[in-house]
Amino acid sequence: MRPLFESPAFSLHYEAAHHWLTATWHGKPTAEIYLSSRALILHFTSELHCTLLLCDASESLDGWEEIGRWLSTSYLSFLTESGMQAIAWVNAHDWYRHERTEELMRKSTEPFMATFDEGSNAYDWLHRVCYLAPEQL
């Protein structure tokens, strides 16, 4: 994987073989980190023609309260318009946030999203999805 952005709170990598991005949050990121991570993901989705995204919040200490902002704005629509087809989300280990994330994910229709408790399961799922035609998602 090729690193695109690295900071103590957020990292973004590109896996060229499958045209996917891996976004990882660490510790307790600020609202500014969340906003800049959204912009970076959108930018590289378009620039690198990525169709899949692995979001790993398992190392995020607050479970990422900002997930509601992702889903309540047009951000996911922008991702879809940029070519994003599927997102695998690795939950934080905070059960309240875990349930909230799953509830919000169910409300989204595009791109296709699934949540996971283990990063390896999310990776395996995304790897299988990369071979599906968009209409099969």
Short mmCIF file of N, CA and C in Angstrom, two decimals:
data_model
loop_
_atom_site.label_atom_id
_atom_site.label_comp_id
_atom_site.label_asym_id
_atom_site.label_seq_id
_atom_site.Cartn_x
_atom_site.Cartn_y
_atom_site.Cartn_z
N MET A 1 0.84 -1.18 0.00
CA MET A 1 0.00 0.00 0.00
C MET A 1 0.89 1.24 0.00
N ARG A 2 0.45 2.21 -0.77
CA ARG A 2 1.20 3.46 -0.88
C ARG A 2 0.61 4.50 0.08
N PRO A 3 1.43 5.08 0.96
CA PRO A 3 0.92 6.12 1.85
C PRO A 3 0.60 7.40 1.07
N LEU A 4 -0.56 7.97 1.36
CA LEU A 4 -0.98 9.23 0.74
C LEU A 4 -0.94 10.37 1.75
N PHE A 5 -1.23 10.03 3.01
CA PHE A 5 -1.24 11.04 4.08
C PHE A 5 -1.01 10.33 5.41
N GLU A 6 -0.18 10.94 6.25
CA GLU A 6 0.11 10.38 7.58
C GLU A 6 0.10 11.50 8.61
N SER A 7 -0.61 11.27 9.71
CA SER A 7 -0.56 12.17 10.86
C SER A 7 -0.80 11.30 12.10
N PRO A 8 -0.59 11.84 13.29
CA PRO A 8 -0.84 11.04 14.49
C PRO A 8 -2.30 10.59 14.63
N ALA A 9 -3.23 11.34 14.07
CA ALA A 9 -4.65 11.02 14.24
C ALA A 9 -5.30 10.36 13.03
N PHE A 10 -4.69 10.46 11.86
CA PHE A 10 -5.32 9.95 10.64
C PHE A 10 -4.26 9.55 9.62
N SER A 11 -4.52 8.45 8.94
CA SER A 11 -3.65 8.05 7.83
C SER A 11 -4.51 7.57 6.67
N LEU A 12 -3.99 7.76 5.47
CA LEU A 12 -4.69 7.36 4.26
C LEU A 12 -3.69 6.68 3.34
N HIS A 13 -4.07 5.48 2.87
CA HIS A 13 -3.20 4.69 1.99
C HIS A 13 -3.98 4.25 0.76
N TYR A 14 -3.24 3.95 -0.30
CA TYR A 14 -3.83 3.53 -1.57
C TYR A 14 -3.33 2.14 -1.92
N GLU A 15 -4.25 1.25 -2.22
CA GLU A 15 -3.91 -0.09 -2.69
C GLU A 15 -4.21 -0.14 -4.19
N ALA A 16 -3.18 -0.01 -4.99
CA ALA A 16 -3.33 0.10 -6.44
C ALA A 16 -3.91 -1.15 -7.08
N ALA A 17 -3.58 -2.32 -6.56
CA ALA A 17 -4.04 -3.57 -7.17
C ALA A 17 -5.56 -3.67 -7.21
N HIS A 18 -6.23 -3.07 -6.23
CA HIS A 18 -7.69 -3.17 -6.17
C HIS A 18 -8.38 -1.81 -6.25
N HIS A 19 -7.62 -0.76 -6.47
CA HIS A 19 -8.16 0.61 -6.57
C HIS A 19 -8.97 0.98 -5.33
N TRP A 20 -8.38 0.72 -4.14
CA TRP A 20 -9.09 1.14 -2.95
C TRP A 20 -8.21 1.94 -2.03
N LEU A 21 -8.92 2.74 -1.21
CA LEU A 21 -8.27 3.55 -0.19
C LEU A 21 -8.49 2.91 1.17
N THR A 22 -7.50 3.06 2.04
CA THR A 22 -7.65 2.64 3.43
C THR A 22 -7.45 3.87 4.30
N ALA A 23 -8.50 4.23 5.05
CA ALA A 23 -8.46 5.37 5.96
C ALA A 23 -8.47 4.83 7.38
N THR A 24 -7.54 5.32 8.20
CA THR A 24 -7.44 4.85 9.58
C THR A 24 -7.37 6.04 10.52
N TRP A 25 -8.24 6.01 11.54
CA TRP A 25 -8.24 7.04 12.57
C TRP A 25 -7.60 6.47 13.83
N HIS A 26 -6.80 7.29 14.52
CA HIS A 26 -6.08 6.87 15.72
C HIS A 26 -6.41 7.82 16.87
N GLY A 27 -6.46 7.29 18.08
CA GLY A 27 -6.64 8.15 19.25
C GLY A 27 -7.98 8.86 19.25
N LYS A 28 -7.95 10.12 19.63
CA LYS A 28 -9.17 10.93 19.68
C LYS A 28 -9.02 12.12 18.73
N PRO A 29 -9.33 11.91 17.46
CA PRO A 29 -9.19 12.99 16.48
C PRO A 29 -10.14 14.15 16.76
N THR A 30 -9.72 15.33 16.37
CA THR A 30 -10.54 16.53 16.52
C THR A 30 -11.50 16.66 15.34
N ALA A 31 -12.44 17.58 15.47
CA ALA A 31 -13.37 17.85 14.37
C ALA A 31 -12.61 18.29 13.12
N GLU A 32 -11.53 19.03 13.30
CA GLU A 32 -10.73 19.47 12.17
C GLU A 32 -10.10 18.28 11.43
N ILE A 33 -9.65 17.30 12.19
CA ILE A 33 -9.08 16.09 11.58
C ILE A 33 -10.15 15.37 10.77
N TYR A 34 -11.35 15.26 11.33
CA TYR A 34 -12.43 14.59 10.60
C TYR A 34 -12.76 15.32 9.30
N LEU A 35 -12.83 16.64 9.37
CA LEU A 35 -13.13 17.42 8.17
C LEU A 35 -12.04 17.28 7.12
N SER A 36 -10.79 17.35 7.55
CA SER A 36 -9.70 17.22 6.57
C SER A 36 -9.62 15.80 6.03
N SER A 37 -9.94 14.79 6.85
CA SER A 37 -9.92 13.41 6.35
C SER A 37 -11.00 13.22 5.29
N ARG A 38 -12.16 13.81 5.50
CA ARG A 38 -13.22 13.73 4.48
C ARG A 38 -12.74 14.33 3.17
N ALA A 39 -12.11 15.49 3.24
CA ALA A 39 -11.62 16.16 2.03
C ALA A 39 -10.55 15.32 1.33
N LEU A 40 -9.64 14.75 2.11
CA LEU A 40 -8.59 13.91 1.51
C LEU A 40 -9.16 12.67 0.85
N ILE A 41 -10.09 12.02 1.51
CA ILE A 41 -10.70 10.82 0.93
C ILE A 41 -11.41 11.16 -0.37
N LEU A 42 -12.17 12.23 -0.37
CA LEU A 42 -12.88 12.64 -1.59
C LEU A 42 -11.89 13.00 -2.70
N HIS A 43 -10.86 13.74 -2.37
CA HIS A 43 -9.85 14.13 -3.36
C HIS A 43 -9.20 12.90 -3.99
N PHE A 44 -8.72 11.97 -3.18
CA PHE A 44 -8.00 10.82 -3.72
C PHE A 44 -8.94 9.80 -4.37
N THR A 45 -10.20 9.75 -3.94
CA THR A 45 -11.17 8.90 -4.64
C THR A 45 -11.27 9.33 -6.09
N SER A 46 -11.37 10.62 -6.30
CA SER A 46 -11.48 11.15 -7.65
C SER A 46 -10.16 11.06 -8.41
N GLU A 47 -9.08 11.49 -7.78
CA GLU A 47 -7.79 11.54 -8.47
C GLU A 47 -7.27 10.15 -8.86
N LEU A 48 -7.47 9.17 -8.00
CA LEU A 48 -6.93 7.83 -8.24
C LEU A 48 -7.98 6.85 -8.78
N HIS A 49 -9.19 7.34 -9.01
CA HIS A 49 -10.29 6.52 -9.54
C HIS A 49 -10.57 5.31 -8.65
N CYS A 50 -10.63 5.56 -7.35
CA CYS A 50 -10.89 4.49 -6.38
C CYS A 50 -12.37 4.17 -6.34
N THR A 51 -12.68 2.91 -6.20
CA THR A 51 -14.07 2.47 -6.14
C THR A 51 -14.43 1.87 -4.78
N LEU A 52 -13.42 1.61 -3.95
CA LEU A 52 -13.65 0.97 -2.66
C LEU A 52 -12.89 1.71 -1.57
N LEU A 53 -13.46 1.67 -0.36
CA LEU A 53 -12.86 2.35 0.78
C LEU A 53 -12.95 1.47 2.01
N LEU A 54 -11.82 1.28 2.66
CA LEU A 54 -11.77 0.59 3.95
C LEU A 54 -11.55 1.66 5.01
N CYS A 55 -12.56 1.88 5.85
CA CYS A 55 -12.48 2.86 6.94
C CYS A 55 -12.27 2.11 8.24
N ASP A 56 -11.16 2.34 8.89
CA ASP A 56 -10.84 1.64 10.12
C ASP A 56 -10.88 2.61 11.30
N ALA A 57 -11.93 2.50 12.10
CA ALA A 57 -12.08 3.34 13.29
C ALA A 57 -11.76 2.55 14.56
N SER A 58 -11.19 1.35 14.41
CA SER A 58 -10.95 0.49 15.57
C SER A 58 -9.94 1.08 16.55
N GLU A 59 -9.08 1.97 16.10
CA GLU A 59 -8.10 2.60 16.99
C GLU A 59 -8.53 3.99 17.43
N SER A 60 -9.76 4.36 17.09
CA SER A 60 -10.30 5.66 17.48
C SER A 60 -10.91 5.52 18.86
N LEU A 61 -10.49 6.36 19.78
CA LEU A 61 -10.93 6.24 21.17
C LEU A 61 -12.35 6.71 21.42
N ASP A 62 -12.86 7.59 20.58
CA ASP A 62 -14.20 8.11 20.84
C ASP A 62 -15.26 7.44 19.98
N GLY A 63 -14.90 6.49 19.16
CA GLY A 63 -15.89 5.81 18.33
C GLY A 63 -16.38 6.64 17.17
N TRP A 64 -15.86 7.81 17.04
CA TRP A 64 -16.14 8.73 15.95
C TRP A 64 -17.57 9.23 15.90
N GLU A 65 -17.84 10.18 16.76
CA GLU A 65 -19.15 10.82 16.80
C GLU A 65 -19.49 11.52 15.49
N GLU A 66 -18.48 11.86 14.72
CA GLU A 66 -18.68 12.60 13.48
C GLU A 66 -19.32 11.77 12.36
N ILE A 67 -19.51 10.46 12.59
CA ILE A 67 -20.11 9.63 11.54
C ILE A 67 -21.45 10.19 11.09
N GLY A 68 -22.21 10.75 12.01
CA GLY A 68 -23.50 11.34 11.66
C GLY A 68 -23.37 12.47 10.66
N ARG A 69 -22.30 13.23 10.77
CA ARG A 69 -22.09 14.32 9.81
C ARG A 69 -21.79 13.79 8.42
N TRP A 70 -21.08 12.66 8.35
CA TRP A 70 -20.81 12.05 7.04
C TRP A 70 -22.12 11.68 6.37
N LEU A 71 -23.02 11.10 7.17
CA LEU A 71 -24.24 10.55 6.59
C LEU A 71 -25.36 11.58 6.48
N SER A 72 -25.30 12.64 7.28
CA SER A 72 -26.37 13.62 7.24
C SER A 72 -26.10 14.73 6.24
N THR A 73 -24.93 14.74 5.65
CA THR A 73 -24.61 15.73 4.63
C THR A 73 -24.60 15.03 3.27
N SER A 74 -24.21 15.75 2.28
CA SER A 74 -24.15 15.17 0.94
C SER A 74 -22.80 14.52 0.66
N TYR A 75 -21.98 14.34 1.69
CA TYR A 75 -20.64 13.79 1.49
C TYR A 75 -20.67 12.43 0.80
N LEU A 76 -21.53 11.54 1.24
CA LEU A 76 -21.58 10.21 0.62
C LEU A 76 -22.03 10.30 -0.83
N SER A 77 -22.90 11.23 -1.13
CA SER A 77 -23.30 11.44 -2.53
C SER A 77 -22.12 11.90 -3.37
N PHE A 78 -21.31 12.79 -2.79
CA PHE A 78 -20.10 13.24 -3.50
C PHE A 78 -19.15 12.07 -3.74
N LEU A 79 -18.99 11.21 -2.74
CA LEU A 79 -18.14 10.03 -2.91
C LEU A 79 -18.67 9.14 -4.03
N THR A 80 -19.97 8.91 -4.04
CA THR A 80 -20.58 8.07 -5.07
C THR A 80 -20.37 8.69 -6.45
N GLU A 81 -20.60 9.99 -6.56
CA GLU A 81 -20.40 10.68 -7.83
C GLU A 81 -18.95 10.62 -8.29
N SER A 82 -18.02 10.51 -7.35
CA SER A 82 -16.60 10.41 -7.68
C SER A 82 -16.18 8.99 -8.05
N GLY A 83 -17.11 8.04 -7.94
CA GLY A 83 -16.81 6.67 -8.34
C GLY A 83 -16.81 5.64 -7.23
N MET A 84 -16.98 6.07 -5.98
CA MET A 84 -16.97 5.13 -4.86
C MET A 84 -18.19 4.22 -4.94
N GLN A 85 -17.96 2.92 -4.84
CA GLN A 85 -19.04 1.94 -4.93
C GLN A 85 -19.33 1.24 -3.61
N ALA A 86 -18.31 1.04 -2.77
CA ALA A 86 -18.53 0.30 -1.52
C ALA A 86 -17.56 0.76 -0.44
N ILE A 87 -18.05 0.74 0.81
CA ILE A 87 -17.24 1.10 1.96
C ILE A 87 -17.35 0.00 3.00
N ALA A 88 -16.21 -0.48 3.47
CA ALA A 88 -16.16 -1.42 4.60
C ALA A 88 -15.73 -0.61 5.81
N TRP A 89 -16.54 -0.64 6.86
CA TRP A 89 -16.29 0.17 8.05
C TRP A 89 -15.94 -0.74 9.22
N VAL A 90 -14.75 -0.56 9.79
CA VAL A 90 -14.34 -1.30 10.99
C VAL A 90 -14.71 -0.45 12.19
N ASN A 91 -15.60 -1.00 13.02
CA ASN A 91 -16.14 -0.27 14.17
C ASN A 91 -15.10 0.02 15.24
N ALA A 92 -15.34 1.10 15.97
CA ALA A 92 -14.58 1.37 17.19
C ALA A 92 -15.01 0.36 18.24
N HIS A 93 -14.25 0.22 19.28
CA HIS A 93 -14.57 -0.76 20.32
C HIS A 93 -15.48 -0.19 21.40
N ASP A 94 -16.04 0.96 21.16
CA ASP A 94 -17.00 1.62 22.04
C ASP A 94 -18.39 1.17 21.60
N TRP A 95 -19.07 0.35 22.42
CA TRP A 95 -20.32 -0.28 21.98
C TRP A 95 -21.44 0.72 21.70
N TYR A 96 -21.51 1.81 22.45
CA TYR A 96 -22.54 2.81 22.16
C TYR A 96 -22.32 3.37 20.75
N ARG A 97 -21.11 3.76 20.45
CA ARG A 97 -20.79 4.31 19.14
C ARG A 97 -20.94 3.25 18.06
N HIS A 98 -20.59 2.03 18.41
CA HIS A 98 -20.73 0.91 17.48
C HIS A 98 -22.18 0.79 17.01
N GLU A 99 -23.12 0.78 17.95
CA GLU A 99 -24.54 0.68 17.60
C GLU A 99 -24.99 1.89 16.80
N ARG A 100 -24.55 3.06 17.18
CA ARG A 100 -24.92 4.29 16.47
C ARG A 100 -24.40 4.26 15.03
N THR A 101 -23.17 3.81 14.86
CA THR A 101 -22.59 3.72 13.52
C THR A 101 -23.39 2.75 12.66
N GLU A 102 -23.72 1.59 13.21
CA GLU A 102 -24.48 0.60 12.44
C GLU A 102 -25.86 1.15 12.07
N GLU A 103 -26.50 1.84 12.99
CA GLU A 103 -27.81 2.43 12.72
C GLU A 103 -27.73 3.45 11.58
N LEU A 104 -26.73 4.30 11.62
CA LEU A 104 -26.57 5.31 10.58
C LEU A 104 -26.19 4.70 9.24
N MET A 105 -25.39 3.66 9.26
CA MET A 105 -24.99 2.99 8.01
C MET A 105 -26.20 2.37 7.31
N ARG A 106 -27.11 1.82 8.09
CA ARG A 106 -28.30 1.19 7.49
C ARG A 106 -29.16 2.20 6.74
N LYS A 107 -29.09 3.46 7.13
CA LYS A 107 -29.89 4.50 6.49
C LYS A 107 -29.32 4.97 5.16
N SER A 108 -28.08 4.64 4.90
CA SER A 108 -27.43 5.08 3.67
C SER A 108 -27.65 4.06 2.56
N THR A 109 -27.92 4.54 1.37
CA THR A 109 -28.15 3.63 0.24
C THR A 109 -26.98 3.59 -0.73
N GLU A 110 -26.24 4.68 -0.87
CA GLU A 110 -25.08 4.71 -1.77
C GLU A 110 -23.98 5.53 -1.15
N PRO A 111 -22.77 5.09 -1.25
CA PRO A 111 -22.34 3.80 -1.77
C PRO A 111 -22.74 2.67 -0.82
N PHE A 112 -22.63 1.44 -1.28
CA PHE A 112 -22.96 0.29 -0.45
C PHE A 112 -21.98 0.23 0.71
N MET A 113 -22.49 0.04 1.94
CA MET A 113 -21.63 0.02 3.11
C MET A 113 -21.94 -1.17 4.00
N ALA A 114 -20.90 -1.69 4.63
CA ALA A 114 -21.04 -2.78 5.59
C ALA A 114 -20.11 -2.49 6.76
N THR A 115 -20.53 -2.91 7.96
CA THR A 115 -19.71 -2.69 9.15
C THR A 115 -19.15 -4.02 9.65
N PHE A 116 -18.00 -3.92 10.31
CA PHE A 116 -17.29 -5.10 10.79
C PHE A 116 -16.65 -4.79 12.14
N ASP A 117 -16.49 -5.83 12.95
CA ASP A 117 -15.81 -5.68 14.23
C ASP A 117 -14.32 -5.97 14.11
N GLU A 118 -13.93 -6.68 13.09
CA GLU A 118 -12.54 -7.06 12.88
C GLU A 118 -12.04 -6.53 11.53
N GLY A 119 -10.87 -5.94 11.54
CA GLY A 119 -10.29 -5.41 10.31
C GLY A 119 -10.07 -6.47 9.25
N SER A 120 -9.69 -7.67 9.66
CA SER A 120 -9.44 -8.73 8.68
C SER A 120 -10.72 -9.12 7.95
N ASN A 121 -11.86 -9.11 8.65
CA ASN A 121 -13.14 -9.42 8.00
C ASN A 121 -13.52 -8.33 7.00
N ALA A 122 -13.29 -7.08 7.36
CA ALA A 122 -13.58 -5.97 6.46
C ALA A 122 -12.70 -6.06 5.21
N TYR A 123 -11.43 -6.35 5.41
CA TYR A 123 -10.49 -6.49 4.29
C TYR A 123 -10.93 -7.62 3.36
N ASP A 124 -11.26 -8.77 3.93
CA ASP A 124 -11.70 -9.92 3.12
C ASP A 124 -12.97 -9.58 2.34
N TRP A 125 -13.92 -8.92 2.99
CA TRP A 125 -15.17 -8.55 2.33
C TRP A 125 -14.89 -7.59 1.17
N LEU A 126 -14.08 -6.59 1.43
CA LEU A 126 -13.77 -5.61 0.39
C LEU A 126 -13.02 -6.27 -0.76
N HIS A 127 -12.17 -7.21 -0.45
CA HIS A 127 -11.44 -7.93 -1.50
C HIS A 127 -12.41 -8.71 -2.39
N ARG A 128 -13.43 -9.32 -1.79
CA ARG A 128 -14.45 -10.04 -2.59
C ARG A 128 -15.29 -9.06 -3.41
N VAL A 129 -15.66 -7.95 -2.80
CA VAL A 129 -16.50 -6.94 -3.47
C VAL A 129 -15.80 -6.36 -4.69
N CYS A 130 -14.48 -6.26 -4.67
CA CYS A 130 -13.78 -5.62 -5.78
C CYS A 130 -13.94 -6.39 -7.08
N TYR A 131 -14.37 -7.64 -7.00
CA TYR A 131 -14.56 -8.44 -8.21
C TYR A 131 -16.02 -8.47 -8.67
N LEU A 132 -16.90 -7.79 -7.96
CA LEU A 132 -18.31 -7.75 -8.34
C LEU A 132 -18.57 -6.59 -9.29
N ALA A 133 -19.53 -6.79 -10.15
CA ALA A 133 -19.99 -5.69 -11.00
C ALA A 133 -20.80 -4.73 -10.13
N PRO A 134 -20.81 -3.44 -10.43
CA PRO A 134 -21.53 -2.47 -9.61
C PRO A 134 -22.99 -2.84 -9.36
N GLU A 135 -23.65 -3.42 -10.32
CA GLU A 135 -25.06 -3.77 -10.13
C GLU A 135 -25.24 -4.95 -9.18
N GLN A 136 -24.17 -5.65 -8.83
CA GLN A 136 -24.25 -6.77 -7.90
C GLN A 136 -24.10 -6.34 -6.44
N LEU A 137 -23.75 -5.09 -6.21
CA LEU A 137 -23.58 -4.61 -4.84
C LEU A 137 -24.91 -4.39 -4.18
#
